[in-house]
N, CA and C atoms as an extended XYZ file, in Angstrom:
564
Properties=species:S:1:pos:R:3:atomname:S:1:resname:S:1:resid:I:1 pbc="F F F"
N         0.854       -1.178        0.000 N   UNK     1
C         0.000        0.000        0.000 CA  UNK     1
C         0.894        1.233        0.000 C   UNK     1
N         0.890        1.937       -0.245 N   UNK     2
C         1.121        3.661       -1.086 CA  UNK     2
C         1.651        4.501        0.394 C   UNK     2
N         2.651        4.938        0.785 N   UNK     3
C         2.742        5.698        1.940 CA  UNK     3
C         1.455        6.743        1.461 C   UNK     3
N         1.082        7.725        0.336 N   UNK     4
C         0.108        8.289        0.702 CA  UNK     4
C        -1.079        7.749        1.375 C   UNK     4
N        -1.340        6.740        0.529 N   UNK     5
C        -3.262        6.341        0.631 CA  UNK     5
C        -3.078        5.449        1.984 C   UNK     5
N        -1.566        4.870        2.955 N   UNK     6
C        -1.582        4.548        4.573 CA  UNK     6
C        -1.655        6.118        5.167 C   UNK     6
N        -1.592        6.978        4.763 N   UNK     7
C        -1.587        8.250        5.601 CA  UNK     7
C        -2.871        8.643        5.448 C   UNK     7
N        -3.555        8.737        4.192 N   UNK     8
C        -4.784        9.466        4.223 CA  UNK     8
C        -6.122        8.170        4.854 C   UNK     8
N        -5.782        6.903        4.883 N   UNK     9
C        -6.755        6.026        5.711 CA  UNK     9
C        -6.123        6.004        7.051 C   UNK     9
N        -5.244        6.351        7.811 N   UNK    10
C        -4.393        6.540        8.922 CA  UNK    10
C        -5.311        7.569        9.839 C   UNK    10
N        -4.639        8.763        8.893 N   UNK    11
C        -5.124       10.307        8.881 CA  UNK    11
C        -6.447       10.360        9.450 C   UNK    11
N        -7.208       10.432        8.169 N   UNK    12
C        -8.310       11.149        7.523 CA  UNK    12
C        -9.429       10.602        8.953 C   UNK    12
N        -9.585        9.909        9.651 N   UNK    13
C       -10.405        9.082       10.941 CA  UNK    13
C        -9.850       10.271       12.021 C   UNK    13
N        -8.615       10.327       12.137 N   UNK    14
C        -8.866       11.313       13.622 CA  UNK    14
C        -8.279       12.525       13.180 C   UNK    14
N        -7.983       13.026       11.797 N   UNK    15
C        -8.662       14.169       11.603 CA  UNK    15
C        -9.906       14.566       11.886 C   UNK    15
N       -10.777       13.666       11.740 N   UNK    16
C       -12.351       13.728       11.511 CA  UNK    16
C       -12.847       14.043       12.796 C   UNK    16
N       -12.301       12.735       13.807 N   UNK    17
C       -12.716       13.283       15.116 CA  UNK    17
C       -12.340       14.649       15.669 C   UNK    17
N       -11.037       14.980       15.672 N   UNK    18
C       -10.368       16.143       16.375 CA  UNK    18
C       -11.279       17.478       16.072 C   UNK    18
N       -11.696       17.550       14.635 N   UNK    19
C       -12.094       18.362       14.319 CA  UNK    19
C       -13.954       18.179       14.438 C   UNK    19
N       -14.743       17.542       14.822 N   UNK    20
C       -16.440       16.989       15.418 CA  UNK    20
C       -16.110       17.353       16.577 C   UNK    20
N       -15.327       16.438       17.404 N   UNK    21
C       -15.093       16.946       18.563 CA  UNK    21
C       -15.100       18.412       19.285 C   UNK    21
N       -14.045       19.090       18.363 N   UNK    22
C       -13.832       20.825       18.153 CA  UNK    22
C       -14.717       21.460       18.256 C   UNK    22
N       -15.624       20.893       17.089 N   UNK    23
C       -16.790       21.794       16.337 CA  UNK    23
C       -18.278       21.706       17.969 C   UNK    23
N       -18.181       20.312       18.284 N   UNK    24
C       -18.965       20.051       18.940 CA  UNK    24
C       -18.759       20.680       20.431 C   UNK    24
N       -17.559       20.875       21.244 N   UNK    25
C       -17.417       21.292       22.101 CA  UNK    25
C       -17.693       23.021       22.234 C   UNK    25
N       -17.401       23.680       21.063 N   UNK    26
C       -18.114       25.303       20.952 CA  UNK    26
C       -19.632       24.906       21.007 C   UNK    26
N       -20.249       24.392       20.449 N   UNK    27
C       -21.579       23.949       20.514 CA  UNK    27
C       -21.998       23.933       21.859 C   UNK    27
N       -21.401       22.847       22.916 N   UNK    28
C       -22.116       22.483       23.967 CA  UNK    28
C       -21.461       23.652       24.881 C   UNK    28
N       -20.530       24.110       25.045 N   UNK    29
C       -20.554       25.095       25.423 CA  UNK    29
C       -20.932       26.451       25.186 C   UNK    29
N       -21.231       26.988       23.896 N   UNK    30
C       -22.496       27.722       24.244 CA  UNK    30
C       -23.619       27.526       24.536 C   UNK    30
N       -24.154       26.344       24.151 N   UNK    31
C       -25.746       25.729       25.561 CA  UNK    31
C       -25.901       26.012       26.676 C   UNK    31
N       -24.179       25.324       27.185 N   UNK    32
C       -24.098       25.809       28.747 CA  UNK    32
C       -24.526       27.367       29.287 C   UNK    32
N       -24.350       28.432       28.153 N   UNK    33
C       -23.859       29.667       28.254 CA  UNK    33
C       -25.173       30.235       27.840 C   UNK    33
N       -26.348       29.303       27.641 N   UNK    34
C       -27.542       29.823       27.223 CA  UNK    34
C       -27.723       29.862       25.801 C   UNK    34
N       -27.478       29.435       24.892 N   UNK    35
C       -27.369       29.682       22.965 CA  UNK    35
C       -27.867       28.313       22.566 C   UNK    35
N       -29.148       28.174       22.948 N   UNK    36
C       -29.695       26.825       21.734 CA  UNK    36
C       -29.672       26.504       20.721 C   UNK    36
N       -28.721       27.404       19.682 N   UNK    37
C       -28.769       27.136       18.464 CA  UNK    37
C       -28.313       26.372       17.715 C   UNK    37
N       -26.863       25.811       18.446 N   UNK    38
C       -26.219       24.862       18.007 CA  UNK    38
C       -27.052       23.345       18.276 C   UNK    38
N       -27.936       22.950       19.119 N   UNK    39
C       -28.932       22.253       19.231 CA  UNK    39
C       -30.126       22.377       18.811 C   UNK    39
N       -30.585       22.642       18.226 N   UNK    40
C       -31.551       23.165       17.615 CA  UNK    40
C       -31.150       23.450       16.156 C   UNK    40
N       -29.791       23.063       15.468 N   UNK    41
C       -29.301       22.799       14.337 CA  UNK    41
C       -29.101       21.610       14.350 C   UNK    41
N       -29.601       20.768       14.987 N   UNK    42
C       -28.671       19.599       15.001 CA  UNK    42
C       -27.368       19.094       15.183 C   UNK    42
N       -26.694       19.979       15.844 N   UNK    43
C       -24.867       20.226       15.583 CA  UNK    43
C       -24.136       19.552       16.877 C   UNK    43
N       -24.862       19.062       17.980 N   UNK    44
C       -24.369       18.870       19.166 CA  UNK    44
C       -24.170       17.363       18.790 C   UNK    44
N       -23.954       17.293       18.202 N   UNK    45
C       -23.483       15.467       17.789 CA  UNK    45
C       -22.466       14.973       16.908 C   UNK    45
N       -21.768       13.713       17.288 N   UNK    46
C       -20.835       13.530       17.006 CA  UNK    46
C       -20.503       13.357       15.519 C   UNK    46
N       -21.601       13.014       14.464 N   UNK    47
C       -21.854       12.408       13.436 CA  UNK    47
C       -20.969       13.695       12.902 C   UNK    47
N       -19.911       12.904       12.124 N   UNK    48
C       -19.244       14.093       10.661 CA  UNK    48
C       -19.768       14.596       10.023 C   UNK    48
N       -21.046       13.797        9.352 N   UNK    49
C       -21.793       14.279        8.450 CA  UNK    49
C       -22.368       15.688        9.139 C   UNK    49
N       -22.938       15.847        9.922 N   UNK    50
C       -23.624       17.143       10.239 CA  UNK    50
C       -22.315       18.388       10.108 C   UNK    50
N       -20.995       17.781       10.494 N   UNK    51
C       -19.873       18.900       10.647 CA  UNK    51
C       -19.563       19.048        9.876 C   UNK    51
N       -19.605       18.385        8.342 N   UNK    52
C       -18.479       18.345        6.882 CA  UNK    52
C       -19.177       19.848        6.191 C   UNK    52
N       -18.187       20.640        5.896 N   UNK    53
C       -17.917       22.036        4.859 CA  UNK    53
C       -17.736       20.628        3.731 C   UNK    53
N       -18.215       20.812        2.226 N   UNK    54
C       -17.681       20.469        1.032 CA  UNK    54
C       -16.279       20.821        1.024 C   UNK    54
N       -16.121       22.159        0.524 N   UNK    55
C       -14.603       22.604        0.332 CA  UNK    55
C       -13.792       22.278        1.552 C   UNK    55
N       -13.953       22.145        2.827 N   UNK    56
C       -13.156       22.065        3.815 CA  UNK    56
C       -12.873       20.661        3.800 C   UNK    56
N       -13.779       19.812        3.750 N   UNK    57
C       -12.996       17.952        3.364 CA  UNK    57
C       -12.315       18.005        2.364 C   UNK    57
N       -12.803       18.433        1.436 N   UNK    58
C       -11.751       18.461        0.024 CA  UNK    58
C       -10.490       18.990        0.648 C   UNK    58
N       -10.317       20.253        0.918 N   UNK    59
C        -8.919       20.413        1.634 CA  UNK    59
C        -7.858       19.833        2.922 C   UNK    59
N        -9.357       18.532        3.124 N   UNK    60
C        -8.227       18.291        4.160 CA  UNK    60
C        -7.816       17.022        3.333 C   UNK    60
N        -8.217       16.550        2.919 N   UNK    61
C        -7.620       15.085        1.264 CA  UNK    61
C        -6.450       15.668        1.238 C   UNK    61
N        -6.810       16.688        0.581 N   UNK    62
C        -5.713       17.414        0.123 CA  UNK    62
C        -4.491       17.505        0.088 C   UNK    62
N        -4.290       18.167        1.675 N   UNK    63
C        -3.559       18.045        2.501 CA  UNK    63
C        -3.191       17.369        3.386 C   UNK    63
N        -3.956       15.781        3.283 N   UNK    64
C        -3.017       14.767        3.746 CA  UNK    64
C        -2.261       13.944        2.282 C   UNK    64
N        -2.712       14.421        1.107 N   UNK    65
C        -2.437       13.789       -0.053 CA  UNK    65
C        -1.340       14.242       -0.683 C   UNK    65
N        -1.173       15.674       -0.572 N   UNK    66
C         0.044       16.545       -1.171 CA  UNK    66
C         1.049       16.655        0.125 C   UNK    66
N         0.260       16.622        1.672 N   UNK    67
C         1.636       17.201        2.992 CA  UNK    67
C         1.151       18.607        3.102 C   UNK    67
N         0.829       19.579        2.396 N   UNK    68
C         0.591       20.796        2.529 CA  UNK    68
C        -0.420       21.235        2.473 C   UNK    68
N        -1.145       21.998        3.138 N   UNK    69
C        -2.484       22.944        3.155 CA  UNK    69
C        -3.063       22.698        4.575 C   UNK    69
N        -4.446       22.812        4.494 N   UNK    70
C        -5.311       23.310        5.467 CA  UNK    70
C        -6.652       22.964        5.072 C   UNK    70
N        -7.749       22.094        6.101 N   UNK    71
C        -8.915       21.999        5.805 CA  UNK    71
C        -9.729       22.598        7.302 C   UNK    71
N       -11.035       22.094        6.964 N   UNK    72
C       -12.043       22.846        7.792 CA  UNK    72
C       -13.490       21.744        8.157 C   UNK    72
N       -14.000       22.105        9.371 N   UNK    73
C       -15.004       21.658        9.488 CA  UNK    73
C       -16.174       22.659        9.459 C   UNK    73
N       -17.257       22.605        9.005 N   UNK    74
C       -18.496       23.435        8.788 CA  UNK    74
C       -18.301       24.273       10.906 C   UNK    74
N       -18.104       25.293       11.021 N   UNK    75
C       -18.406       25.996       12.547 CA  UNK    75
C       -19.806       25.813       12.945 C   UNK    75
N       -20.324       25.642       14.351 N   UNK    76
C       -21.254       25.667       14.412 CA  UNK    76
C       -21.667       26.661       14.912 C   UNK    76
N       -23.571       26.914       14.552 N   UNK    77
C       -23.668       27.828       14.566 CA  UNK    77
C       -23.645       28.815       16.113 C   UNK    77
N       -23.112       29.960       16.624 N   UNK    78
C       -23.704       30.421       17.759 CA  UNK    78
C       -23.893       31.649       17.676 C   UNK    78
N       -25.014       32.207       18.684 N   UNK    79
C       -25.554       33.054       18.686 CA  UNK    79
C       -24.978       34.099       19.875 C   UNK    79
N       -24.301       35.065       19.754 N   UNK    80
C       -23.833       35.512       21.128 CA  UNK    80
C       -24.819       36.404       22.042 C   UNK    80
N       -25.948       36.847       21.565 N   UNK    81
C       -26.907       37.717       21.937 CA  UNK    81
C       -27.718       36.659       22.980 C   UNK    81
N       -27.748       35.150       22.744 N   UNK    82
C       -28.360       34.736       23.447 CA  UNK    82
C       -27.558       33.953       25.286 C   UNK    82
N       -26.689       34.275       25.261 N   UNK    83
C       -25.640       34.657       26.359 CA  UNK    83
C       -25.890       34.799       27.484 C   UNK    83
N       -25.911       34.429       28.774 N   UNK    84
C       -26.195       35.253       29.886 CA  UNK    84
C       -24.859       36.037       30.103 C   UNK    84
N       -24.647       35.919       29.625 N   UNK    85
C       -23.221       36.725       29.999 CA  UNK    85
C       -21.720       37.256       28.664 C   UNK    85
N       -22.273       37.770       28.058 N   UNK    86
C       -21.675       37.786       26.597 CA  UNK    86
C       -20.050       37.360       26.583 C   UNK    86
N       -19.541       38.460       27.471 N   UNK    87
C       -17.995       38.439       27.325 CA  UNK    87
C       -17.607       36.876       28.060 C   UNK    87
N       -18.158       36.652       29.155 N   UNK    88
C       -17.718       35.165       29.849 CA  UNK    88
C       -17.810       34.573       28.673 C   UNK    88
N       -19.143       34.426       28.142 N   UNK    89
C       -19.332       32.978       26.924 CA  UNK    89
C       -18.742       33.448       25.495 C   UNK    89
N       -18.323       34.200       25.179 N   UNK    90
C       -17.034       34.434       23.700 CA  UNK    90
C       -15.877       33.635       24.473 C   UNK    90
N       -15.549       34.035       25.678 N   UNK    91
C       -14.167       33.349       25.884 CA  UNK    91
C       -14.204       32.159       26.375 C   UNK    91
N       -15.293       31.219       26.713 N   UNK    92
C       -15.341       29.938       27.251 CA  UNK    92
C       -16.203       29.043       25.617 C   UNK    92
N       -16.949       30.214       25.044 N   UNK    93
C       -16.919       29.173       23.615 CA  UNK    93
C       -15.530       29.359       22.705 C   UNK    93
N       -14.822       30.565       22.891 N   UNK    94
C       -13.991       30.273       22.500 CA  UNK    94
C       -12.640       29.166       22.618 C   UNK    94
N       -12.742       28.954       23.966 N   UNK    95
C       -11.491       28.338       24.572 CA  UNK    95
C       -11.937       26.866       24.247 C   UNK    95
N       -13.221       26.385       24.180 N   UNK    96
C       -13.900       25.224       24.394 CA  UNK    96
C       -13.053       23.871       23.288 C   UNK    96
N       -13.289       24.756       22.214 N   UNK    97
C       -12.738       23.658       21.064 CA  UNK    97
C       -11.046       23.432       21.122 C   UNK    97
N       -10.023       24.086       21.146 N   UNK    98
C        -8.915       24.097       21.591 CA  UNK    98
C        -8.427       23.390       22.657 C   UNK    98
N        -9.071       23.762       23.594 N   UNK    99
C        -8.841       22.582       24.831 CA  UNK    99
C        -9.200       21.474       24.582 C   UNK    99
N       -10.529       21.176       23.552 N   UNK   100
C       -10.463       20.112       23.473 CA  UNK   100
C        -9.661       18.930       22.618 C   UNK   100
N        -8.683       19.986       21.841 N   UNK   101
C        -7.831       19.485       21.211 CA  UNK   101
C        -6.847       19.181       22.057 C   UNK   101
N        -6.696       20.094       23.154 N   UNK   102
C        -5.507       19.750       24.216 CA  UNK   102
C        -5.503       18.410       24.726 C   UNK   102
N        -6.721       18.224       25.298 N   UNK   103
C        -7.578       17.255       26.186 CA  UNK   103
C        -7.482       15.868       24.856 C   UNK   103
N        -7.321       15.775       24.126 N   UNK   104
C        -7.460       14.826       22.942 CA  UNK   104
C        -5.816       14.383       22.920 C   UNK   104
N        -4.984       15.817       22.629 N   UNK   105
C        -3.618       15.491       22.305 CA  UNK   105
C        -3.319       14.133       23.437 C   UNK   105
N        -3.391       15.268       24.780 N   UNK   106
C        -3.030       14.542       25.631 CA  UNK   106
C        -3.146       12.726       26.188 C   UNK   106
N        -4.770       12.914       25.763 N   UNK   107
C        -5.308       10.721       25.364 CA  UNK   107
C        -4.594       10.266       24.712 C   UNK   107
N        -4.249       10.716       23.489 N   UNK   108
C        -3.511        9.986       22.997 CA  UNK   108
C        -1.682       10.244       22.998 C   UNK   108
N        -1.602       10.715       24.256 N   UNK   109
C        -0.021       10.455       24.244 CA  UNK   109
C        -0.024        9.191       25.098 C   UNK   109
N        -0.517        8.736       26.153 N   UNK   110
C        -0.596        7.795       26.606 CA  UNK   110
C        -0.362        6.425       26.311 C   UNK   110
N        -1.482        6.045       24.872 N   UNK   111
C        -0.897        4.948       23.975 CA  UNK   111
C         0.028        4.901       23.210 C   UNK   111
N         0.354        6.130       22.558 N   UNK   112
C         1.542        6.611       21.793 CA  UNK   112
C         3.007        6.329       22.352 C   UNK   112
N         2.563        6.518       23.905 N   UNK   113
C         4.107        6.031       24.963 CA  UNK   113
C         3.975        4.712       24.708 C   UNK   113
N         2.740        3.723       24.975 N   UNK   114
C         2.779        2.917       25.121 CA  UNK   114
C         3.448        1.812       23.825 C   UNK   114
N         2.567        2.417       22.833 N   UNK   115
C         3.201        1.433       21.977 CA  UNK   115
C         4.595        1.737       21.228 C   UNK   115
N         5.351        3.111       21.687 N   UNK   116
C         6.529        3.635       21.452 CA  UNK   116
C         7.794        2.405       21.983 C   UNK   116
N         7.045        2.312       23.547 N   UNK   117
C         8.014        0.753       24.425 CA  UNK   117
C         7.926       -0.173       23.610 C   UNK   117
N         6.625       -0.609       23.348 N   UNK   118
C         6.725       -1.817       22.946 CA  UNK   118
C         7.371       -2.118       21.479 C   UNK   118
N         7.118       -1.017       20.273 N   UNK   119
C         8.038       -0.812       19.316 CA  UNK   119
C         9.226       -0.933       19.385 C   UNK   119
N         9.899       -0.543       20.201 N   UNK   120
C        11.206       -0.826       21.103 CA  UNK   120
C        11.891       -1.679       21.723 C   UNK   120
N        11.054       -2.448       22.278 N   UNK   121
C        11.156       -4.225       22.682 CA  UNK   121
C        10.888       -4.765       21.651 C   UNK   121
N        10.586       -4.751       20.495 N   UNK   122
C        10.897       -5.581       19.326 CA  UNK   122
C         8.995       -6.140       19.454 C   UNK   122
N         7.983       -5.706       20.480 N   UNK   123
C         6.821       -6.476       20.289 CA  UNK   123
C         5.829       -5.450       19.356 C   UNK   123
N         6.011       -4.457       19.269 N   UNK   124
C         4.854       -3.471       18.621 CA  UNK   124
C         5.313       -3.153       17.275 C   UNK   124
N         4.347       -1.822       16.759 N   UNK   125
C         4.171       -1.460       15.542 CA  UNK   125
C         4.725       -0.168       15.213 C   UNK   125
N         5.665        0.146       14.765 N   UNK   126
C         6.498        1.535       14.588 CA  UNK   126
C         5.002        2.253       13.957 C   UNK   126
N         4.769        1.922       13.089 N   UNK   127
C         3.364        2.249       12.104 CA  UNK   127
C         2.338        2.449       13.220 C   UNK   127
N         1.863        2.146       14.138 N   UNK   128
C         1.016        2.149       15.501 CA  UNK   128
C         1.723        3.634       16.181 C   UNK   128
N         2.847        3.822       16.545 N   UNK   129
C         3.438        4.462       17.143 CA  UNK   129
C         3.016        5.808       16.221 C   UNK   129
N         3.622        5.773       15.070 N   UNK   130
C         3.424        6.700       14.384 CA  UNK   130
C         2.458        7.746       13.993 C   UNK   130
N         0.906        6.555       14.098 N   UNK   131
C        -0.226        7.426       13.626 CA  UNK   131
C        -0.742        8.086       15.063 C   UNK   131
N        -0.124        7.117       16.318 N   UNK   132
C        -0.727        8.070       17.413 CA  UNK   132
C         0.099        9.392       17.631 C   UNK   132
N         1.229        9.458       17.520 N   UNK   133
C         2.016       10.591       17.447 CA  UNK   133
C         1.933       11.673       16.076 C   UNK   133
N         1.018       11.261       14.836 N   UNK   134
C         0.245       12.369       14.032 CA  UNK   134
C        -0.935       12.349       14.585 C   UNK   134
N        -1.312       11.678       15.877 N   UNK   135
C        -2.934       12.213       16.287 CA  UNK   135
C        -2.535       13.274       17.449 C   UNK   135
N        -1.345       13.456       18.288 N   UNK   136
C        -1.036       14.185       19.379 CA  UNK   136
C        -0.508       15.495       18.057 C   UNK   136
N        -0.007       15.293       17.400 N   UNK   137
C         0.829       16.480       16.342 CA  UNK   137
C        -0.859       17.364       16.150 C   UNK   137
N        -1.579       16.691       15.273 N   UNK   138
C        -3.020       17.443       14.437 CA  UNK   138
C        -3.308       17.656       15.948 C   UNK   138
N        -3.407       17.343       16.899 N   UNK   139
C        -4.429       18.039       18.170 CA  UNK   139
C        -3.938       19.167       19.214 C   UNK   139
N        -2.517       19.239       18.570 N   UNK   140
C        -2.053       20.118       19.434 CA  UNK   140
C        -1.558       21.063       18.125 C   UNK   140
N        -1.616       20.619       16.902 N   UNK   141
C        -1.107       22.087       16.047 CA  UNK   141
C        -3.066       22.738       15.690 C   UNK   141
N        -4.084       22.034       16.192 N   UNK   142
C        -5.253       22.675       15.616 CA  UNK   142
C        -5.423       23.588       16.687 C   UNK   142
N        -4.830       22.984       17.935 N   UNK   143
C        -5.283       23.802       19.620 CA  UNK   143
C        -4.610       25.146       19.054 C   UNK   143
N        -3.380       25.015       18.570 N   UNK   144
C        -2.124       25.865       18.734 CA  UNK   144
C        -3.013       27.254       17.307 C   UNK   144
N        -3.295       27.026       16.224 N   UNK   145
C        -3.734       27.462       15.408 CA  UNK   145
C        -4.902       27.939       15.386 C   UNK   145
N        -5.927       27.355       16.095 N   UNK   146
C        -7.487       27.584       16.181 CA  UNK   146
C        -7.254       29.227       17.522 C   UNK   146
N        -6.080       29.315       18.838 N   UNK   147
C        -5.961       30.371       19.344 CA  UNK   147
C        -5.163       31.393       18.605 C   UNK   147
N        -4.702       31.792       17.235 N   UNK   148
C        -4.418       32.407       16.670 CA  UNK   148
C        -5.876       33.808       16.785 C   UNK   148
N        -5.554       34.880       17.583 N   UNK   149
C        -6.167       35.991       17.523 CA  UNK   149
C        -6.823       36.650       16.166 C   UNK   149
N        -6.855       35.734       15.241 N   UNK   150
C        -7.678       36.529       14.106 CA  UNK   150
C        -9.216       35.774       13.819 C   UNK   150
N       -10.075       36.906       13.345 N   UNK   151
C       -11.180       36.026       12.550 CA  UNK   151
C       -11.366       35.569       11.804 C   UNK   151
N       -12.032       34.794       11.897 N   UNK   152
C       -13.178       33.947       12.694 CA  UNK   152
C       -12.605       32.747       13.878 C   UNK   152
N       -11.294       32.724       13.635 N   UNK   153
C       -10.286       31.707       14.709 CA  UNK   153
C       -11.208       31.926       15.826 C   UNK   153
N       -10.863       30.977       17.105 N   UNK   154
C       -11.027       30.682       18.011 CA  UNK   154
C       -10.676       31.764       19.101 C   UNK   154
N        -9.628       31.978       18.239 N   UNK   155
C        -8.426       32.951       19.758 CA  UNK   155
C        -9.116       34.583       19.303 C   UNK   155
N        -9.759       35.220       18.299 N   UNK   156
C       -10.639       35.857       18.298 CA  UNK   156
C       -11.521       35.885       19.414 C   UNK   156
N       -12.296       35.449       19.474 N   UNK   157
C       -13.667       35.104       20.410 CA  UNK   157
C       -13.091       35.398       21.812 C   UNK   157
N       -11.652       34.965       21.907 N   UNK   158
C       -11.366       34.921       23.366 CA  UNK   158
C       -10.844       36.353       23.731 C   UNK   158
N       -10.443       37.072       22.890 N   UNK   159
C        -9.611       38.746       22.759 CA  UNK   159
C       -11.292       39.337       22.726 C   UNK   159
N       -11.767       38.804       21.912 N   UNK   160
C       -12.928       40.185       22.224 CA  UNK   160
C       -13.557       39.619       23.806 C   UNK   160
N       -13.422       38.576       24.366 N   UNK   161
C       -14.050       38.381       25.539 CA  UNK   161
C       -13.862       39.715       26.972 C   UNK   161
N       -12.488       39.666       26.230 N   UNK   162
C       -11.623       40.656       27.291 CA  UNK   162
C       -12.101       42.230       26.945 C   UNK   162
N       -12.381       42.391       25.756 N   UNK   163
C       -12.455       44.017       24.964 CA  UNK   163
C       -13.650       44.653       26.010 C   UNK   163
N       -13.524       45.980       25.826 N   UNK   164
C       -14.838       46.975       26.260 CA  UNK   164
C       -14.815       47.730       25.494 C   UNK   164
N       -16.204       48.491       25.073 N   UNK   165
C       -16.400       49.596       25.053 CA  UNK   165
C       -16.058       49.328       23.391 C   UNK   165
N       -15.519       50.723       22.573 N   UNK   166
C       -15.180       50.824       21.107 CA  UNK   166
C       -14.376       49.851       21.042 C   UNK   166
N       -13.057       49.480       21.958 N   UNK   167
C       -12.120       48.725       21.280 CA  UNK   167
C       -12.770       46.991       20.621 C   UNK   167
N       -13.976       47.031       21.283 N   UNK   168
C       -14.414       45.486       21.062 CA  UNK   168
C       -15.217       45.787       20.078 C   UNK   168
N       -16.141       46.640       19.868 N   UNK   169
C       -16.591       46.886       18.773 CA  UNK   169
C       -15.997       47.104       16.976 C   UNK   169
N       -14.980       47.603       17.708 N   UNK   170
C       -13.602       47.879       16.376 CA  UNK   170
C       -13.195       46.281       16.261 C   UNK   170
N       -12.768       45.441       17.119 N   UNK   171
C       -12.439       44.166       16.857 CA  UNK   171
C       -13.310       43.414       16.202 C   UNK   171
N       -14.764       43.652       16.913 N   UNK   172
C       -15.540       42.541       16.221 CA  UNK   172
C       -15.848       42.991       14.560 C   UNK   172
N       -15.682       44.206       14.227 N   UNK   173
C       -15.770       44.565       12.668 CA  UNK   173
C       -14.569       44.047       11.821 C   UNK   173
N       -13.673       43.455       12.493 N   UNK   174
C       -12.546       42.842       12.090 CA  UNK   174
C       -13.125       41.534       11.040 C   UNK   174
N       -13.837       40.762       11.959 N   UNK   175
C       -14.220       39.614       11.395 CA  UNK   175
C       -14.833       39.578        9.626 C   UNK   175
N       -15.271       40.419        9.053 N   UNK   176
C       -15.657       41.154        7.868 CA  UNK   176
C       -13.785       41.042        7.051 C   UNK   176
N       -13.164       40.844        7.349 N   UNK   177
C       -11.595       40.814        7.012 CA  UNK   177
C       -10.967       39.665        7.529 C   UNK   177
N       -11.282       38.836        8.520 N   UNK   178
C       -10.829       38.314        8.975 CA  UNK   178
C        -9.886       36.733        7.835 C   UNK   178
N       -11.050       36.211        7.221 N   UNK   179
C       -10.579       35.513        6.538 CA  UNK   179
C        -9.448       35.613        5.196 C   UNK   179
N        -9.894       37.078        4.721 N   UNK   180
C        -8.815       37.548        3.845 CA  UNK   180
C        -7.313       37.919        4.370 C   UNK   180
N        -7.306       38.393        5.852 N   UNK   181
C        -6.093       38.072        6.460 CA  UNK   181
C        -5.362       37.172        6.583 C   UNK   181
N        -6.563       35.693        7.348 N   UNK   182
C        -5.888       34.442        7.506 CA  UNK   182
C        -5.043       34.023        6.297 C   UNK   182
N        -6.003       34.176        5.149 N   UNK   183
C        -5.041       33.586        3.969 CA  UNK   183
C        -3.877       33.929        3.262 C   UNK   183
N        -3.961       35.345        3.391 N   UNK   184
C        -2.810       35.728        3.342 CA  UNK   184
C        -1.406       35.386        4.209 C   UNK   184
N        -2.293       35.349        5.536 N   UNK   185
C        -0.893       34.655        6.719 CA  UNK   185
C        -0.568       33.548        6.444 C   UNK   185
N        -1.286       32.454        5.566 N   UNK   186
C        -1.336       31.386        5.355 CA  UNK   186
C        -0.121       30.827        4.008 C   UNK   186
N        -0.814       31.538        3.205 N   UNK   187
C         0.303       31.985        1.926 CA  UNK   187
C         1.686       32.381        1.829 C   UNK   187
N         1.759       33.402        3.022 N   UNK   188
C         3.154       33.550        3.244 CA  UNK   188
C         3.940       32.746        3.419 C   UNK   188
């Protein structure tokens, strides 16, 4: 079998999760925070299908197929008006999905040690070792990337949590730009 097409059937499974997971944890934490919308879309569930962007799976093929680029899962939807507390819940839906990449990395360093020994004693699977250590890599470079301070990112949500007054208002008009920035940072 093809080092690509072992990477993209390797891959492409806890890409999938890291990023449901992600999508799903902004979800249930804005519920917590009062915002039914992400339930009431159907979005609080684990199923991919409800999370898949078209163009964003295509880019993540992609980029387990070429090594380079960037894909996406459909965001879910939230509503910040419906909030008890606006600024708390931008920065706890913001933080939500990231950590949970943290919280993910971290599960799977555990087996990753584990079958690292046993690869080592001559009883395990270097190939085993490997895909858990690209599941700790994707969960801690999406944590690491998703708090990048621009919009629509994650680490957005958490800077305006902190803002008052004009300066948060000036930030949140950011988001209207936000993506034409990213790509450019991206490109570089």
């Amino acid at each position: 079998m093809g080092s690509t097409l072992l990477r993209l059937l390797v891959m492409l499974p806890i890409l999938l999760l890291s990023l449901v997971l992600h999508e799903v944890a902004h979800g249930y934490a804005a519920y917590l925070m009062g915002d039914p919308t992400a339930k009431r879309y159907g979005r609080l569930t684990i199923d991919p299908l409800a999370h898949l962007d078209p163009l964003g799976a295509l880019m993540i093929v992609w980029t387990l197929v070429s090594g380079y680029g960037f894909g996406w899962a459909k965001p879910v939807p939230v509503n910040f008006r419906n909030f008890r507390n606006i600024r708390l819940g931008a920065i706890l839906v913001g933080l939500a999905g990231p950590l949970t990449n943290i919280l993910l990395a971290l599960a799977f360093t555990i087996p990753f040690r584990a079958a690292v020994v046993s690869a080592v004693n001559g009883g395990g699977s270097p190939y085993l070792a490997g895909a858990l250590a690209g599941a700790v890599i994707v969960n801690l470079s999406l944590a690491s990337f998703n708090l990048v301070p621009i919009p629509p990112l994650d680490g957005s949500r958490i800077v305006f949590g902190f803002l008052r007054g004009k300066l948060a208002y000036h930030y949140a008009r950011l988001e209207q730009y936000g993506m034409f920035i990213l790509l450019m940072l991206l490109l570089l």
